[in-house]
PDB file of C-alpha atoms in Angstrom:
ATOM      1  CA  UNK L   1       6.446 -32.791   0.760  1.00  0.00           C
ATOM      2  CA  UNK L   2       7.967 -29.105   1.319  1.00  0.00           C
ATOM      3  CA  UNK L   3       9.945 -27.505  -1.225  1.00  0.00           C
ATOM      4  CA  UNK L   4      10.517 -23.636  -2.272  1.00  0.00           C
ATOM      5  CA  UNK L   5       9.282 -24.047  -6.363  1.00  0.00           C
ATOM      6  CA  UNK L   6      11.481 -21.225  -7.076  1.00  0.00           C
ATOM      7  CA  UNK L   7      14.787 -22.823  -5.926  1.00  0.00           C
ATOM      8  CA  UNK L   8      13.887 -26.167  -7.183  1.00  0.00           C
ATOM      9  CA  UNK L   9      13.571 -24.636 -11.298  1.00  0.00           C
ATOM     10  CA  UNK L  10      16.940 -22.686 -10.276  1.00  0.00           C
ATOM     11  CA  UNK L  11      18.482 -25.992  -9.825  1.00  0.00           C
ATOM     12  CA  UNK L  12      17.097 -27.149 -12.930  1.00  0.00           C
ATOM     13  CA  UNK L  13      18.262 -24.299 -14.820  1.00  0.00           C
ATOM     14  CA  UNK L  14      21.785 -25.086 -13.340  1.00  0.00           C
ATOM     15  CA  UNK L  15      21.646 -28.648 -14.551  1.00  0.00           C
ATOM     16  CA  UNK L  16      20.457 -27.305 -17.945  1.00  0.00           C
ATOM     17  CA  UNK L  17      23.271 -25.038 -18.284  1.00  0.00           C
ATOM     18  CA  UNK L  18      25.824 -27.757 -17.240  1.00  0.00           C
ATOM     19  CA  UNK L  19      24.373 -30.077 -19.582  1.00  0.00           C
ATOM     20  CA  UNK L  20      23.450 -32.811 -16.953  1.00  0.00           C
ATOM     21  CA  UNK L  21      20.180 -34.545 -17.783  1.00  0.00           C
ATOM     22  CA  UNK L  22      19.185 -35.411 -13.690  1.00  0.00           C
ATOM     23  CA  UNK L  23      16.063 -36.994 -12.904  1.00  0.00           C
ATOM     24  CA  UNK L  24      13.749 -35.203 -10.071  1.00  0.00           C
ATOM     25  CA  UNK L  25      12.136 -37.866  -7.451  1.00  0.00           C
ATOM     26  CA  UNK L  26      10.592 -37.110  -3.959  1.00  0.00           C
ATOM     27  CA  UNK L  27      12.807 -38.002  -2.035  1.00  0.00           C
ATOM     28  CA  UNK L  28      14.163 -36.689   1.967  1.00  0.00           C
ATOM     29  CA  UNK L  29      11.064 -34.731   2.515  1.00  0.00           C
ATOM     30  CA  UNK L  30      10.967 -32.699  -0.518  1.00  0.00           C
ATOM     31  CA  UNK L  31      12.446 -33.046  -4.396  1.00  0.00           C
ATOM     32  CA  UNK L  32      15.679 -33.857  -5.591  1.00  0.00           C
ATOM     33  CA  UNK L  33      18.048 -34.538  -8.609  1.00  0.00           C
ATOM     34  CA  UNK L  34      19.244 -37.798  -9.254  1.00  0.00           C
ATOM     35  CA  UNK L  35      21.809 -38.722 -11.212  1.00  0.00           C
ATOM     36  CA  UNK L  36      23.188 -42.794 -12.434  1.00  0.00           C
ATOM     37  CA  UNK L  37      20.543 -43.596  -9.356  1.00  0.00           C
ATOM     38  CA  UNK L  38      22.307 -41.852  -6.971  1.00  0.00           C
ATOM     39  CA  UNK L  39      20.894 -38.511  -4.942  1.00  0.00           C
ATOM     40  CA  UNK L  40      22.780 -35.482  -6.198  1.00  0.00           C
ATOM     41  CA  UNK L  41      21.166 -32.461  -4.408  1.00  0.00           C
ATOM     42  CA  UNK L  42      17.753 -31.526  -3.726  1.00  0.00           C
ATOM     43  CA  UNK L  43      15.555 -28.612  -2.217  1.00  0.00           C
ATOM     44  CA  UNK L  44      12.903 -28.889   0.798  1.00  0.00           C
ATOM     45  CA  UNK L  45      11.927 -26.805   3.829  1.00  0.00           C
ATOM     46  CA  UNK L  46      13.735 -26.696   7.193  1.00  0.00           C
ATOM     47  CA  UNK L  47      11.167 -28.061   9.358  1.00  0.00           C
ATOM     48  CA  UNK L  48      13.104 -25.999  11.935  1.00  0.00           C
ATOM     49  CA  UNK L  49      13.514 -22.753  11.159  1.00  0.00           C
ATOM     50  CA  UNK L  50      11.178 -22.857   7.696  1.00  0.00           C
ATOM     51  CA  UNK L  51      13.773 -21.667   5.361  1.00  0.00           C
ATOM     52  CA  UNK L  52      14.303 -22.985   1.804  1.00  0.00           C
ATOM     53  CA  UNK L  53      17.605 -24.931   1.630  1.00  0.00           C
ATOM     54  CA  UNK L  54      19.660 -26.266  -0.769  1.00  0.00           C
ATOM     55  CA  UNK L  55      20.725 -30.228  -0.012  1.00  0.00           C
ATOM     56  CA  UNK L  56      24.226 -31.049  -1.492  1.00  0.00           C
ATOM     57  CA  UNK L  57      26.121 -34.169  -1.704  1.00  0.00           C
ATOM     58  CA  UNK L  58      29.650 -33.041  -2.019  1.00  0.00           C
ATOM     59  CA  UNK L  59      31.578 -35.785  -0.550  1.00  0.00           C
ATOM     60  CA  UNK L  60      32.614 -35.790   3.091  1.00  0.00           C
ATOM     61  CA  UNK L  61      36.064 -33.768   2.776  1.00  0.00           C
ATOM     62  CA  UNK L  62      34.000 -31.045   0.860  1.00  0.00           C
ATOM     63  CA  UNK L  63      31.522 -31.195   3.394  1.00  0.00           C
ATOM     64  CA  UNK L  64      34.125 -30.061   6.425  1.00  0.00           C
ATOM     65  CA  UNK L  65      35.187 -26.919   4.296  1.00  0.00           C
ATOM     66  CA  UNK L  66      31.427 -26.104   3.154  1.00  0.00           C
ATOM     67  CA  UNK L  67      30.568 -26.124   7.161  1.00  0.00           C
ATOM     68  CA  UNK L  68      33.055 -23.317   7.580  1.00  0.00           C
ATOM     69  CA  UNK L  69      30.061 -21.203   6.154  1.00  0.00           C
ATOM     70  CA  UNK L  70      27.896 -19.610   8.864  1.00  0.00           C
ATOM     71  CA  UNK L  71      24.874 -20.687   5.925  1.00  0.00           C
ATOM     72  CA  UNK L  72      26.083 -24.228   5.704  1.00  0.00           C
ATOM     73  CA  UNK L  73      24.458 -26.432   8.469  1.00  0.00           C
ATOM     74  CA  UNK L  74      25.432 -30.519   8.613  1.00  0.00           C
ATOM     75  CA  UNK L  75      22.282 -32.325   6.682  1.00  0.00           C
ATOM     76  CA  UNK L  76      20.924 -34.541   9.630  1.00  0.00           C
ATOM     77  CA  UNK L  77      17.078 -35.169   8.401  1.00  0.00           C
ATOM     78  CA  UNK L  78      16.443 -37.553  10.730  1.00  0.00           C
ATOM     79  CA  UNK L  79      19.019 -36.487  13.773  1.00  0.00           C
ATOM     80  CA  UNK L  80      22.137 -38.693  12.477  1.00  0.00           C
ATOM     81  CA  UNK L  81      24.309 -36.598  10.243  1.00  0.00           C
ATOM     82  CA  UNK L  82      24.862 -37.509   7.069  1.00  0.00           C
ATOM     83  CA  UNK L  83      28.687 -37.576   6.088  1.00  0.00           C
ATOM     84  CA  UNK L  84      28.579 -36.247   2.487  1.00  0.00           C
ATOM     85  CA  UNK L  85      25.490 -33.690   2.867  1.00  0.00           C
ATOM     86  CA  UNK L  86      25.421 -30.206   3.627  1.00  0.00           C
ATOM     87  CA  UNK L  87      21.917 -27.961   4.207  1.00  0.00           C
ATOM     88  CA  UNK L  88      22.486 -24.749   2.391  1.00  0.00           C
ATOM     89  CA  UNK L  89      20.889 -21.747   3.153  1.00  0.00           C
ATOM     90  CA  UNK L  90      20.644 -18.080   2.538  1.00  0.00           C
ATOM     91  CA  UNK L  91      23.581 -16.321   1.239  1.00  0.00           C
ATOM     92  CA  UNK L  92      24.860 -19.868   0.062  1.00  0.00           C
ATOM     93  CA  UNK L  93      22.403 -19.883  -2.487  1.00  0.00           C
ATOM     94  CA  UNK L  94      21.128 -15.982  -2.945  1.00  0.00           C
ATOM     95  CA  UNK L  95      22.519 -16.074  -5.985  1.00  0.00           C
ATOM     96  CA  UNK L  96      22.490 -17.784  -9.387  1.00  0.00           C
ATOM     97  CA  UNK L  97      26.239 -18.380  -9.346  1.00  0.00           C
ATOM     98  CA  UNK L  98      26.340 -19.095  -5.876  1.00  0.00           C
ATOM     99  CA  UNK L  99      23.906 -21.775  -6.592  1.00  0.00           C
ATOM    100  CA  UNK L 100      25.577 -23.063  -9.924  1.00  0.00           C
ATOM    101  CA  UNK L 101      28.532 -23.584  -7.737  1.00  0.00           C
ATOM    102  CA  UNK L 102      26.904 -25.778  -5.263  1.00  0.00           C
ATOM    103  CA  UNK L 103      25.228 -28.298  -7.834  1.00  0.00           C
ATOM    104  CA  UNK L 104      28.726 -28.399 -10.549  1.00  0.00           C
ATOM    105  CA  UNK L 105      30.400 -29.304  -6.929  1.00  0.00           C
ATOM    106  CA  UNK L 106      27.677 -31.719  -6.206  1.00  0.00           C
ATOM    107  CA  UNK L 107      27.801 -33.094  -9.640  1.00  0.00           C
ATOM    108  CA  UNK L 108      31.151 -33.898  -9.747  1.00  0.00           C
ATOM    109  CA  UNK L 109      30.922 -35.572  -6.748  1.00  0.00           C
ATOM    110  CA  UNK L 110      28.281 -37.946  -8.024  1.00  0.00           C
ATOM    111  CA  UNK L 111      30.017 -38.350 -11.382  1.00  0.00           C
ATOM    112  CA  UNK L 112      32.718 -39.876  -8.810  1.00  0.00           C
ATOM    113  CA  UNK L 113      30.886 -42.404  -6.913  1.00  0.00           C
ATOM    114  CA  UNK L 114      30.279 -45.736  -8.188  1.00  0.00           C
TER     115      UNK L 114
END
């Protein structure tokens, strides 16, 4: 299991400071947050190009704007896309605030789902 430690306690520290209690679990090749059972977003290495990136589930419609990003790529771990996942690299995720915005997006997804 491949994971960047730094990005995965940045994501933590964005749950803190939205005061979401997610649960971390191994999960798609690296750790991620879940939330009422449900994957929320996660962190693991690019077996492709060795990056660090930032999985999101942001619902499918938020998925086709995120992929207007030259640093968001479709999330296909296994070749088949999946429809409301997006691979976030980079720029994307340079940032604290860049980052915070991925997982409130990603959180208010899952708070959606039932």
């Amino acid at each position: 299991m491949a994971y960047d430690e730094m990005l995965f306690d940045r994501i933590t520290r964005s749950f803190q400071e939205l005061g979401v209690n997610a649960e971390a679990k191994r999960l798609m090749g690296g750790l991620c947050f879940v939330l009422q059972d449900k994957m929320c977003v996660g962190t693991s290495i690019d077996k492709a190009n060795g990056k660090p990136r930032l999985i999101a589930r942001i619902g499918e419609a938020q998925v086709s704007q995120a992929l207007k990003y030259d640093y968001c790529l479709p999330f296909q771990p296994t070749g088949k896309v999946m429809k409301d996942f997006v691979s976030i690299y980079d720029e994307g995720i340079d940032s604290d605030e860049n980052l915070a915005q991925w997982v409130k997006l990603s959180v208010n997804f899952s708070q959606e789902l039932k």
